[in-house]
Amino acid sequence: MTGVPLSVSILWRPLQSDSPFDETVAIVAVAIVIGAMIWHFGKRLQTQFQTEDAEVVRAGLMLVLTSVVATVLLARWNATNEMLSIVGIIQYGVDAGVRVLLTAVLFAAAYTVTRVLKRLLLGGKRSASRTTSEHQRRVTFYVSQVAIYIVAVFGTFSLWGIQLSNLLFGAGVLGIILGLAFQNTLGSILAGFVLMLSRPFEVGHWVRIGDHEGFITEITINHVRLRNLDGEHVVLPNETVGNRTIINRSVEGKLRHRVEVGVDYEVDPAHAESVALEAIEELDEILSQPAPQVFPVRFDDSSVILELRFWIGNPTPQRKWRAVQAVIHGVKAEFEAEGVKIPFPQRELTGRTEAGGFRVVDDRSSEFAYSERSELSERSELSKRPHE
């Protein structure tokens, strides 16, 4: 064995032994060492390539190693026929070592398939043209991973001759018990799958869910976490989210807002509209397309109400209020420059004719009336005093 490393030659020597047990132990030991080296090599690959690519390579090497070790041991044990009978009809009395090898190969294959799925669903460059969101792909991967391992577990049960009918019956009874005990939790989980498929919002969106408004920070299979405008984090069960009205202010990438302003009845409404529109068209805080609009919407007590409609891009509460502030400042300044009056609230009082209407009293008359009332009051007080 000239040129062979010392560590490999030391591991190889027991393989030349005549004892089947010693050979098996030696082969398993060599396989463990090589498996550890492959695992370490996969860690090194993650520093140079994408994690998903490195995991696929590592899983493939582990599957190849497991298959080679299983083939070598089957050849050493002269158990090829037994392996074929296990794969074909699953009969009892076959050597347990063959079952162990096939179980290892089965789980290695399951691990490899899950790594390939992870590479397909989560790896590579993110494309804006994908119809599914990052969260949906991640959930799809986790569900697929669980399903693959469940298949591997049931395959192992069949491999070892365990009756699946009894197991499924017990699992059904246990499922009923767990379903009754965790009814609310399971309801939230099912509602979570519905939310993932319907995609009403994503992480980072500005939404209103029922009475709560804020930004989505986390979406899990059980709950939705929302940071409201006061900086508080609100955790909403998925079942609650599904039963509430959801308003998404981010999904379109723009948001329309309205501001009302009143103008005096003596002002020409068309002139006021053109002045207001000119005031907001050049503002940097609002979008030029779609273009802002100004419409008269109703008659108020003291004014004609104009509604200013404008759009903001990449909507957030901060952008919204900055735009509102800019619109109010701009319109007020332009109205003052053009002489468009924004009236104060006014009331018109009318006296009833049969009651004589209102009588306006000047200052002199009011002073005379006051002195007369004072004199009458003094006389009334003196008349009430007893005679001394």
mmCIF file of C-alpha atoms in Angstrom:
data_model
loop_
_atom_site.group_PDB
_atom_site.id
_atom_site.type_symbol
_atom_site.label_atom_id
_atom_site.label_comp_id
_atom_site.label_asym_id
_atom_site.label_seq_id
_atom_site.Cartn_x
_atom_site.Cartn_y
_atom_site.Cartn_z
ATOM 1 C CA MET A 1 0.000 0.000 0.000
ATOM 2 C CA THR A 2 2.740 2.394 -1.010
ATOM 3 C CA GLY A 3 1.557 5.970 -1.361
ATOM 4 C CA VAL A 4 -1.610 5.418 0.723
ATOM 5 C CA PRO A 5 -1.991 7.805 3.683
ATOM 6 C CA LEU A 6 -1.237 6.295 7.079
ATOM 7 C CA SER A 7 -4.741 7.007 8.469
ATOM 8 C CA VAL A 8 -6.436 5.213 5.550
ATOM 9 C CA SER A 9 -4.036 2.265 5.725
ATOM 10 C CA ILE A 10 -4.728 1.873 9.445
ATOM 11 C CA LEU A 11 -8.459 1.784 8.756
ATOM 12 C CA TRP A 12 -7.981 -0.593 5.829
ATOM 13 C CA ARG A 13 -6.040 -3.275 7.727
ATOM 14 C CA PRO A 14 -9.068 -4.698 9.602
ATOM 15 C CA LEU A 15 -10.823 -5.147 6.260
ATOM 16 C CA GLN A 16 -8.283 -7.836 5.414
ATOM 17 C CA SER A 17 -9.351 -9.857 8.446
ATOM 18 C CA ASP A 18 -11.154 -13.151 7.975
ATOM 19 C CA SER A 19 -13.780 -12.337 10.636
ATOM 20 C CA PRO A 20 -17.056 -10.980 9.122
ATOM 21 C CA PHE A 21 -17.734 -9.068 12.311
ATOM 22 C CA ASP A 22 -14.346 -7.346 12.181
ATOM 23 C CA GLU A 23 -14.856 -6.510 8.531
ATOM 24 C CA THR A 24 -18.277 -4.992 9.244
ATOM 25 C CA VAL A 25 -16.943 -2.868 12.078
ATOM 26 C CA ALA A 26 -14.043 -1.690 9.946
ATOM 27 C CA ILE A 27 -16.281 -0.755 7.013
ATOM 28 C CA VAL A 28 -18.684 1.133 9.277
ATOM 29 C CA ALA A 29 -15.763 2.951 10.940
ATOM 30 C CA VAL A 30 -14.321 3.991 7.586
ATOM 31 C CA ALA A 31 -17.775 5.130 6.466
ATOM 32 C CA ILE A 32 -18.193 7.251 9.603
ATOM 33 C CA VAL A 33 -14.806 8.897 9.068
ATOM 34 C CA ILE A 34 -15.530 9.620 5.399
ATOM 35 C CA GLY A 35 -19.017 10.908 6.306
ATOM 36 C CA ALA A 36 -17.496 13.323 8.829
ATOM 37 C CA MET A 37 -15.064 14.518 6.184
ATOM 38 C CA ILE A 38 -17.916 15.054 3.695
ATOM 39 C CA TRP A 39 -19.899 16.984 6.305
ATOM 40 C CA HIS A 40 -16.894 19.184 7.056
ATOM 41 C CA PHE A 41 -16.307 19.643 3.335
ATOM 42 C CA GLY A 42 -19.919 20.805 2.970
ATOM 43 C CA LYS A 43 -19.339 23.432 5.656
ATOM 44 C CA ARG A 44 -16.314 24.687 3.752
ATOM 45 C CA LEU A 45 -18.335 24.859 0.521
ATOM 46 C CA GLN A 46 -20.885 27.148 2.173
ATOM 47 C CA THR A 47 -18.213 29.819 2.554
ATOM 48 C CA GLN A 48 -17.534 29.819 -1.196
ATOM 49 C CA PHE A 49 -20.918 29.007 -2.772
ATOM 50 C CA GLN A 50 -24.571 29.509 -1.943
ATOM 51 C CA THR A 51 -25.792 27.527 1.044
ATOM 52 C CA GLU A 52 -28.401 25.650 -0.998
ATOM 53 C CA ASP A 53 -25.818 24.536 -3.601
ATOM 54 C CA ALA A 54 -23.395 23.376 -0.909
ATOM 55 C CA GLU A 55 -26.138 21.387 0.845
ATOM 56 C CA VAL A 56 -27.118 19.655 -2.406
ATOM 57 C CA VAL A 57 -23.501 18.610 -3.026
ATOM 58 C CA ARG A 58 -23.085 17.404 0.545
ATOM 59 C CA ALA A 59 -26.364 15.457 0.466
ATOM 60 C CA GLY A 60 -25.432 13.822 -2.839
ATOM 61 C CA LEU A 61 -22.048 12.718 -1.508
ATOM 62 C CA MET A 62 -23.678 11.322 1.631
ATOM 63 C CA LEU A 63 -26.160 9.364 -0.484
ATOM 64 C CA VAL A 64 -23.362 7.965 -2.640
ATOM 65 C CA LEU A 65 -21.348 7.002 0.457
ATOM 66 C CA THR A 66 -24.349 5.291 2.065
ATOM 67 C CA SER A 67 -25.159 3.385 -1.118
ATOM 68 C CA VAL A 68 -21.534 2.239 -1.574
ATOM 69 C CA VAL A 69 -21.241 1.109 2.048
ATOM 70 C CA ALA A 70 -24.563 -0.754 1.781
ATOM 71 C CA THR A 71 -23.423 -2.490 -1.422
ATOM 72 C CA VAL A 72 -20.056 -3.493 0.087
ATOM 73 C CA LEU A 73 -21.626 -4.865 3.245
ATOM 74 C CA LEU A 74 -24.270 -6.790 1.313
ATOM 75 C CA ALA A 75 -21.533 -8.336 -0.796
ATOM 76 C CA ARG A 76 -19.510 -9.219 2.312
ATOM 77 C CA TRP A 77 -22.559 -10.782 3.950
ATOM 78 C CA ASN A 78 -23.655 -12.609 0.786
ATOM 79 C CA ALA A 79 -27.105 -11.107 1.403
ATOM 80 C CA THR A 80 -28.018 -9.891 -2.073
ATOM 81 C CA ASN A 81 -30.948 -12.276 -2.344
ATOM 82 C CA GLU A 82 -32.244 -11.274 1.054
ATOM 83 C CA MET A 83 -32.094 -7.596 0.045
ATOM 84 C CA LEU A 84 -34.086 -8.264 -3.104
ATOM 85 C CA SER A 85 -36.717 -10.185 -1.153
ATOM 86 C CA ILE A 86 -37.040 -7.304 1.354
ATOM 87 C CA VAL A 87 -37.458 -4.789 -1.428
ATOM 88 C CA GLY A 88 -39.932 -7.036 -3.232
ATOM 89 C CA ILE A 89 -42.295 -8.612 -0.697
ATOM 90 C CA ILE A 90 -41.098 -7.504 2.799
ATOM 91 C CA GLN A 91 -40.850 -10.891 4.507
ATOM 92 C CA TYR A 92 -39.839 -11.700 8.075
ATOM 93 C CA GLY A 93 -36.715 -13.483 9.210
ATOM 94 C CA VAL A 94 -34.281 -11.538 7.038
ATOM 95 C CA ASP A 95 -31.022 -10.402 8.554
ATOM 96 C CA ALA A 96 -31.484 -7.190 10.576
ATOM 97 C CA GLY A 97 -28.299 -5.691 9.185
ATOM 98 C CA VAL A 98 -29.814 -5.561 5.684
ATOM 99 C CA ARG A 99 -32.801 -3.666 7.069
ATOM 100 C CA VAL A 100 -30.507 -1.197 8.797
ATOM 101 C CA LEU A 101 -28.620 -0.548 5.573
ATOM 102 C CA LEU A 102 -31.786 -0.038 3.560
ATOM 103 C CA THR A 103 -33.131 2.312 6.267
ATOM 104 C CA ALA A 104 -29.946 4.372 6.100
ATOM 105 C CA VAL A 105 -30.154 4.561 2.300
ATOM 106 C CA LEU A 106 -33.840 5.537 2.505
ATOM 107 C CA PHE A 107 -33.217 8.442 4.877
ATOM 108 C CA ALA A 108 -30.130 9.543 2.946
ATOM 109 C CA ALA A 109 -32.262 9.666 -0.202
ATOM 110 C CA ALA A 110 -34.960 11.630 1.656
ATOM 111 C CA TYR A 111 -32.366 14.113 2.879
ATOM 112 C CA THR A 112 -30.974 14.517 -0.637
ATOM 113 C CA VAL A 113 -34.423 15.154 -2.108
ATOM 114 C CA THR A 114 -35.177 17.803 0.524
ATOM 115 C CA ARG A 115 -31.895 19.577 -0.242
ATOM 116 C CA VAL A 116 -32.705 19.580 -3.942
ATOM 117 C CA LEU A 117 -36.152 21.015 -3.195
ATOM 118 C CA LYS A 118 -34.586 23.697 -1.029
ATOM 119 C CA ARG A 119 -32.252 24.602 -3.861
ATOM 120 C CA LEU A 120 -35.151 24.838 -6.323
ATOM 121 C CA LEU A 121 -37.509 26.791 -4.068
ATOM 122 C CA LEU A 122 -35.189 28.995 -2.006
ATOM 123 C CA GLY A 123 -31.896 29.042 -3.850
ATOM 124 C CA GLY A 124 -30.728 31.062 -6.805
ATOM 125 C CA LYS A 125 -31.375 34.701 -7.579
ATOM 126 C CA ARG A 126 -34.632 36.266 -6.520
ATOM 127 C CA SER A 127 -36.808 37.137 -9.506
ATOM 128 C CA ALA A 128 -39.506 39.777 -9.475
ATOM 129 C CA SER A 129 -41.430 37.746 -12.054
ATOM 130 C CA ARG A 130 -42.071 34.899 -9.626
ATOM 131 C CA THR A 131 -45.769 34.449 -8.901
ATOM 132 C CA THR A 132 -45.112 33.149 -5.377
ATOM 133 C CA SER A 133 -43.674 35.174 -2.529
ATOM 134 C CA GLU A 134 -40.561 34.302 -0.543
ATOM 135 C CA HIS A 135 -42.722 33.341 2.422
ATOM 136 C CA GLN A 136 -44.916 31.059 0.310
ATOM 137 C CA ARG A 137 -41.908 29.258 -1.159
ATOM 138 C CA ARG A 138 -40.407 28.795 2.289
ATOM 139 C CA VAL A 139 -43.636 27.341 3.668
ATOM 140 C CA THR A 140 -43.933 25.084 0.607
ATOM 141 C CA PHE A 141 -40.433 23.794 1.260
ATOM 142 C CA TYR A 142 -41.157 23.066 4.932
ATOM 143 C CA VAL A 143 -44.395 21.262 4.119
ATOM 144 C CA SER A 144 -42.682 19.244 1.372
ATOM 145 C CA GLN A 145 -39.824 18.404 3.715
ATOM 146 C CA VAL A 146 -42.228 17.077 6.352
ATOM 147 C CA ALA A 147 -44.120 15.057 3.733
ATOM 148 C CA ILE A 148 -40.904 13.476 2.389
ATOM 149 C CA TYR A 149 -39.716 12.468 5.844
ATOM 150 C CA ILE A 150 -43.162 11.063 6.663
ATOM 151 C CA VAL A 151 -42.896 8.893 3.556
ATOM 152 C CA ALA A 152 -39.427 7.810 4.673
ATOM 153 C CA VAL A 153 -40.727 6.918 8.143
ATOM 154 C CA PHE A 154 -43.619 4.894 6.755
ATOM 155 C CA GLY A 155 -41.208 3.200 4.347
ATOM 156 C CA THR A 156 -39.043 2.281 7.330
ATOM 157 C CA PHE A 157 -42.043 0.823 9.149
ATOM 158 C CA SER A 158 -42.846 -1.340 6.138
ATOM 159 C CA LEU A 159 -39.195 -2.321 5.889
ATOM 160 C CA TRP A 160 -39.211 -3.583 9.457
ATOM 161 C CA GLY A 161 -42.540 -5.369 9.095
ATOM 162 C CA ILE A 162 -44.591 -3.054 11.307
ATOM 163 C CA GLN A 163 -48.316 -3.292 10.596
ATOM 164 C CA LEU A 164 -49.346 0.105 9.215
ATOM 165 C CA SER A 165 -53.079 -0.531 9.687
ATOM 166 C CA ASN A 166 -52.778 -0.654 13.488
ATOM 167 C CA LEU A 167 -50.443 2.326 13.438
ATOM 168 C CA LEU A 168 -52.833 4.375 11.291
ATOM 169 C CA PHE A 169 -55.769 3.467 13.536
ATOM 170 C CA GLY A 170 -53.837 4.611 16.612
ATOM 171 C CA ALA A 171 -52.750 7.767 14.811
ATOM 172 C CA GLY A 172 -56.373 8.493 13.874
ATOM 173 C CA VAL A 173 -57.556 8.184 17.476
ATOM 174 C CA LEU A 174 -54.635 10.317 18.656
ATOM 175 C CA GLY A 175 -55.424 12.892 15.959
ATOM 176 C CA ILE A 176 -59.026 13.193 17.182
ATOM 177 C CA ILE A 177 -57.873 13.699 20.759
ATOM 178 C CA LEU A 178 -55.278 16.283 19.761
ATOM 179 C CA GLY A 179 -57.782 18.029 17.478
ATOM 180 C CA LEU A 180 -60.217 18.513 20.350
ATOM 181 C CA ALA A 181 -57.466 19.608 22.738
ATOM 182 C CA PHE A 182 -55.825 22.078 20.364
ATOM 183 C CA GLN A 183 -58.842 23.249 18.381
ATOM 184 C CA ASN A 184 -57.915 26.948 18.418
ATOM 185 C CA THR A 185 -54.271 26.284 17.553
ATOM 186 C CA LEU A 186 -55.187 24.007 14.646
ATOM 187 C CA GLY A 187 -57.710 26.598 13.457
ATOM 188 C CA SER A 188 -54.981 29.239 13.388
ATOM 189 C CA ILE A 189 -52.661 26.878 11.515
ATOM 190 C CA LEU A 190 -55.294 26.139 8.858
ATOM 191 C CA ALA A 191 -56.057 29.852 8.597
ATOM 192 C CA GLY A 192 -52.321 30.421 8.163
ATOM 193 C CA PHE A 193 -52.291 28.166 5.108
ATOM 194 C CA VAL A 194 -55.256 30.086 3.684
ATOM 195 C CA LEU A 195 -53.408 33.388 4.193
ATOM 196 C CA MET A 196 -50.327 31.985 2.468
ATOM 197 C CA LEU A 197 -52.357 30.967 -0.558
ATOM 198 C CA SER A 198 -54.456 34.144 -0.801
ATOM 199 C CA ARG A 199 -51.472 36.474 -0.144
ATOM 200 C CA PRO A 200 -53.395 39.518 1.174
ATOM 201 C CA PHE A 201 -50.134 41.048 2.444
ATOM 202 C CA GLU A 202 -46.420 40.434 2.842
ATOM 203 C CA VAL A 203 -43.750 41.376 5.358
ATOM 204 C CA GLY A 204 -43.157 45.131 5.273
ATOM 205 C CA HIS A 205 -46.609 46.072 3.959
ATOM 206 C CA TRP A 206 -48.585 48.895 5.567
ATOM 207 C CA VAL A 207 -51.970 47.374 6.415
ATOM 208 C CA ARG A 208 -55.048 47.828 8.530
ATOM 209 C CA ILE A 209 -56.489 44.640 10.045
ATOM 210 C CA GLY A 210 -59.717 45.332 11.896
ATOM 211 C CA ASP A 211 -58.884 48.022 14.469
ATOM 212 C CA HIS A 212 -55.108 47.591 14.138
ATOM 213 C CA GLU A 213 -52.964 49.544 11.683
ATOM 214 C CA GLY A 214 -49.239 49.259 11.084
ATOM 215 C CA PHE A 215 -46.500 47.338 9.284
ATOM 216 C CA ILE A 216 -46.306 43.552 8.950
ATOM 217 C CA THR A 217 -43.081 42.359 10.603
ATOM 218 C CA GLU A 218 -43.595 38.593 10.718
ATOM 219 C CA ILE A 219 -45.890 35.954 9.218
ATOM 220 C CA THR A 220 -45.826 32.468 10.725
ATOM 221 C CA ILE A 221 -47.975 29.400 10.396
ATOM 222 C CA ASN A 222 -49.755 30.385 13.617
ATOM 223 C CA HIS A 223 -49.852 34.193 13.881
ATOM 224 C CA VAL A 224 -49.147 37.548 12.235
ATOM 225 C CA ARG A 225 -46.998 40.147 13.995
ATOM 226 C CA LEU A 226 -47.762 43.816 13.291
ATOM 227 C CA ARG A 227 -45.888 46.954 14.444
ATOM 228 C CA ASN A 228 -48.414 49.744 14.821
ATOM 229 C CA LEU A 229 -47.797 53.459 14.312
ATOM 230 C CA ASP A 230 -47.020 53.939 18.017
ATOM 231 C CA GLY A 231 -44.161 51.430 17.873
ATOM 232 C CA GLU A 232 -46.130 48.708 19.653
ATOM 233 C CA HIS A 233 -45.954 45.113 18.407
ATOM 234 C CA VAL A 234 -49.340 43.418 18.055
ATOM 235 C CA VAL A 235 -49.604 39.615 17.668
ATOM 236 C CA LEU A 236 -52.756 38.526 15.834
ATOM 237 C CA PRO A 237 -53.712 34.825 15.500
ATOM 238 C CA ASN A 238 -54.197 33.828 11.885
ATOM 239 C CA GLU A 239 -57.778 32.795 12.631
ATOM 240 C CA THR A 240 -58.506 36.333 13.872
ATOM 241 C CA VAL A 241 -56.811 37.877 10.825
ATOM 242 C CA GLY A 242 -58.909 35.764 8.478
ATOM 243 C CA ASN A 243 -62.131 37.006 10.104
ATOM 244 C CA ARG A 244 -61.248 40.722 9.888
ATOM 245 C CA THR A 245 -61.365 43.246 7.059
ATOM 246 C CA ILE A 246 -57.844 43.706 5.654
ATOM 247 C CA ILE A 247 -56.842 46.990 3.995
ATOM 248 C CA ASN A 248 -53.454 46.870 2.275
ATOM 249 C CA ARG A 249 -52.016 50.321 1.556
ATOM 250 C CA SER A 250 -48.713 49.099 0.083
ATOM 251 C CA VAL A 251 -49.636 46.495 -2.507
ATOM 252 C CA GLU A 252 -50.270 49.044 -5.323
ATOM 253 C CA GLY A 253 -47.106 51.028 -4.653
ATOM 254 C CA LYS A 254 -49.103 54.284 -4.462
ATOM 255 C CA LEU A 255 -51.905 55.708 -2.345
ATOM 256 C CA ARG A 256 -54.486 58.452 -2.892
ATOM 257 C CA HIS A 257 -55.341 60.925 -0.150
ATOM 258 C CA ARG A 258 -57.928 63.713 0.191
ATOM 259 C CA VAL A 259 -57.840 67.144 1.836
ATOM 260 C CA GLU A 260 -60.885 69.428 2.060
ATOM 261 C CA VAL A 261 -60.816 73.258 2.055
ATOM 262 C CA GLY A 262 -63.711 75.741 2.110
ATOM 263 C CA VAL A 263 -63.906 78.956 0.044
ATOM 264 C CA ASP A 264 -66.221 81.932 0.557
ATOM 265 C CA TYR A 265 -69.517 82.016 -1.318
ATOM 266 C CA GLU A 266 -68.451 85.287 -2.943
ATOM 267 C CA VAL A 267 -65.454 83.537 -4.588
ATOM 268 C CA ASP A 268 -65.822 81.993 -8.040
ATOM 269 C CA PRO A 269 -65.504 78.210 -7.445
ATOM 270 C CA ALA A 270 -63.812 77.644 -10.819
ATOM 271 C CA HIS A 271 -61.162 80.238 -9.991
ATOM 272 C CA ALA A 272 -60.595 78.703 -6.555
ATOM 273 C CA GLU A 273 -60.238 75.245 -8.149
ATOM 274 C CA SER A 274 -57.589 76.431 -10.619
ATOM 275 C CA VAL A 275 -55.650 78.247 -7.872
ATOM 276 C CA ALA A 276 -55.683 75.172 -5.600
ATOM 277 C CA LEU A 277 -54.677 72.851 -8.443
ATOM 278 C CA GLU A 278 -51.796 75.117 -9.432
ATOM 279 C CA ALA A 279 -50.650 75.199 -5.802
ATOM 280 C CA ILE A 280 -50.323 71.408 -5.474
ATOM 281 C CA GLU A 281 -49.204 70.387 -8.977
ATOM 282 C CA GLU A 282 -45.562 71.366 -8.401
ATOM 283 C CA LEU A 283 -45.147 69.825 -4.936
ATOM 284 C CA ASP A 284 -42.373 67.245 -4.670
ATOM 285 C CA GLU A 285 -44.207 65.315 -1.956
ATOM 286 C CA ILE A 286 -46.955 64.088 -4.310
ATOM 287 C CA LEU A 287 -46.946 62.218 -7.619
ATOM 288 C CA SER A 288 -47.415 64.015 -10.910
ATOM 289 C CA GLN A 289 -48.904 60.839 -12.397
ATOM 290 C CA PRO A 290 -51.680 60.151 -11.590
ATOM 291 C CA ALA A 291 -52.256 63.895 -11.686
ATOM 292 C CA PRO A 292 -53.812 65.686 -8.683
ATOM 293 C CA GLN A 293 -57.430 66.807 -8.955
ATOM 294 C CA VAL A 294 -59.674 69.440 -7.335
ATOM 295 C CA PHE A 295 -63.466 69.069 -7.202
ATOM 296 C CA PRO A 296 -66.270 70.976 -5.449
ATOM 297 C CA VAL A 297 -68.063 68.377 -3.332
ATOM 298 C CA ARG A 298 -70.758 70.153 -1.287
ATOM 299 C CA PHE A 299 -72.229 73.371 0.102
ATOM 300 C CA ASP A 300 -71.332 73.964 3.721
ATOM 301 C CA ASP A 301 -72.792 76.464 6.216
ATOM 302 C CA SER A 302 -70.313 79.218 5.403
ATOM 303 C CA SER A 303 -68.407 77.978 2.366
ATOM 304 C CA VAL A 304 -68.229 75.844 -0.736
ATOM 305 C CA ILE A 305 -66.097 72.764 0.043
ATOM 306 C CA LEU A 306 -63.356 71.817 -2.422
ATOM 307 C CA GLU A 307 -61.781 68.362 -2.236
ATOM 308 C CA LEU A 308 -58.085 68.082 -3.176
ATOM 309 C CA ARG A 309 -57.181 64.575 -4.379
ATOM 310 C CA PHE A 310 -53.538 63.597 -4.803
ATOM 311 C CA TRP A 311 -51.329 60.477 -4.872
ATOM 312 C CA ILE A 312 -48.171 59.559 -2.956
ATOM 313 C CA GLY A 313 -45.634 56.910 -3.992
ATOM 314 C CA ASN A 314 -44.200 54.120 -1.806
ATOM 315 C CA PRO A 315 -46.843 54.928 0.808
ATOM 316 C CA THR A 316 -45.928 55.141 4.481
ATOM 317 C CA PRO A 317 -47.575 57.165 7.264
ATOM 318 C CA GLN A 318 -44.614 59.561 7.250
ATOM 319 C CA ARG A 319 -44.903 60.201 3.496
ATOM 320 C CA LYS A 320 -48.649 60.653 3.830
ATOM 321 C CA TRP A 321 -48.473 63.303 6.548
ATOM 322 C CA ARG A 322 -45.596 65.125 4.860
ATOM 323 C CA ALA A 323 -47.700 65.329 1.696
ATOM 324 C CA VAL A 324 -50.752 66.571 3.620
ATOM 325 C CA GLN A 325 -48.626 69.220 5.334
ATOM 326 C CA ALA A 326 -47.164 70.406 2.026
ATOM 327 C CA VAL A 327 -50.622 70.574 0.395
ATOM 328 C CA ILE A 328 -52.171 72.594 3.239
ATOM 329 C CA HIS A 329 -49.265 75.055 3.385
ATOM 330 C CA GLY A 330 -49.167 75.462 -0.386
ATOM 331 C CA VAL A 331 -52.896 75.965 -0.877
ATOM 332 C CA LYS A 332 -53.219 78.460 1.995
ATOM 333 C CA ALA A 333 -50.273 80.534 0.731
ATOM 334 C CA GLU A 334 -51.649 80.545 -2.835
ATOM 335 C CA PHE A 335 -55.157 81.480 -1.670
ATOM 336 C CA GLU A 336 -53.766 84.431 0.272
ATOM 337 C CA ALA A 337 -51.753 85.553 -2.749
ATOM 338 C CA GLU A 338 -54.787 85.340 -5.063
ATOM 339 C CA GLY A 339 -57.262 86.843 -2.597
ATOM 340 C CA VAL A 340 -59.312 83.670 -2.237
ATOM 341 C CA LYS A 341 -60.969 83.859 1.161
ATOM 342 C CA ILE A 342 -61.235 80.867 3.471
ATOM 343 C CA PRO A 343 -64.205 81.990 5.647
ATOM 344 C CA PHE A 344 -64.654 81.607 9.370
ATOM 345 C CA PRO A 345 -67.802 79.806 10.515
ATOM 346 C CA GLN A 346 -70.762 82.262 10.383
ATOM 347 C CA ARG A 347 -74.296 82.287 11.764
ATOM 348 C CA GLU A 348 -77.273 84.374 10.558
ATOM 349 C CA LEU A 349 -79.859 85.203 13.279
ATOM 350 C CA THR A 350 -83.436 86.206 12.360
ATOM 351 C CA GLY A 351 -86.054 87.446 14.854
ATOM 352 C CA ARG A 352 -89.675 86.349 14.620
ATOM 353 C CA THR A 353 -91.988 89.015 13.110
ATOM 354 C CA GLU A 354 -94.843 88.448 15.568
ATOM 355 C CA ALA A 355 -92.456 89.039 18.470
ATOM 356 C CA GLY A 356 -91.282 92.358 17.084
ATOM 357 C CA GLY A 357 -87.966 91.063 15.818
ATOM 358 C CA PHE A 358 -84.681 92.265 17.296
ATOM 359 C CA ARG A 359 -84.282 95.791 18.768
ATOM 360 C CA VAL A 360 -80.787 97.210 18.589
ATOM 361 C CA VAL A 361 -80.030 99.506 21.550
ATOM 362 C CA ASP A 362 -77.325 102.163 21.264
ATOM 363 C CA ASP A 363 -74.854 102.949 24.057
ATOM 364 C CA ARG A 364 -76.793 105.976 25.476
ATOM 365 C CA SER A 365 -80.065 104.094 25.633
ATOM 366 C CA SER A 366 -78.360 101.131 27.270
ATOM 367 C CA GLU A 367 -76.816 103.377 29.951
ATOM 368 C CA PHE A 368 -80.232 104.998 30.655
ATOM 369 C CA ALA A 369 -81.904 101.604 30.871
ATOM 370 C CA TYR A 370 -79.210 100.360 33.237
ATOM 371 C CA SER A 371 -79.528 103.385 35.584
ATOM 372 C CA GLU A 372 -83.315 103.084 35.528
ATOM 373 C CA ARG A 373 -83.126 99.435 36.464
ATOM 374 C CA SER A 374 -80.699 100.249 39.303
ATOM 375 C CA GLU A 375 -83.008 102.965 40.701
ATOM 376 C CA LEU A 376 -86.018 100.656 40.642
ATOM 377 C CA SER A 377 -83.994 98.013 42.410
ATOM 378 C CA GLU A 378 -82.997 100.423 45.196
ATOM 379 C CA ARG A 379 -86.619 101.540 45.705
ATOM 380 C CA SER A 380 -87.692 97.946 45.965
ATOM 381 C CA GLU A 381 -85.110 97.280 48.656
ATOM 382 C CA LEU A 382 -86.187 100.354 50.711
ATOM 383 C CA SER A 383 -89.833 99.348 50.563
ATOM 384 C CA LYS A 384 -88.987 95.954 51.968
ATOM 385 C CA ARG A 385 -87.202 97.423 55.073
ATOM 386 C CA PRO A 386 -89.311 97.883 58.276
ATOM 387 C CA HIS A 387 -90.053 101.435 59.412
ATOM 388 C CA GLU A 388 -87.678 102.565 62.150
#
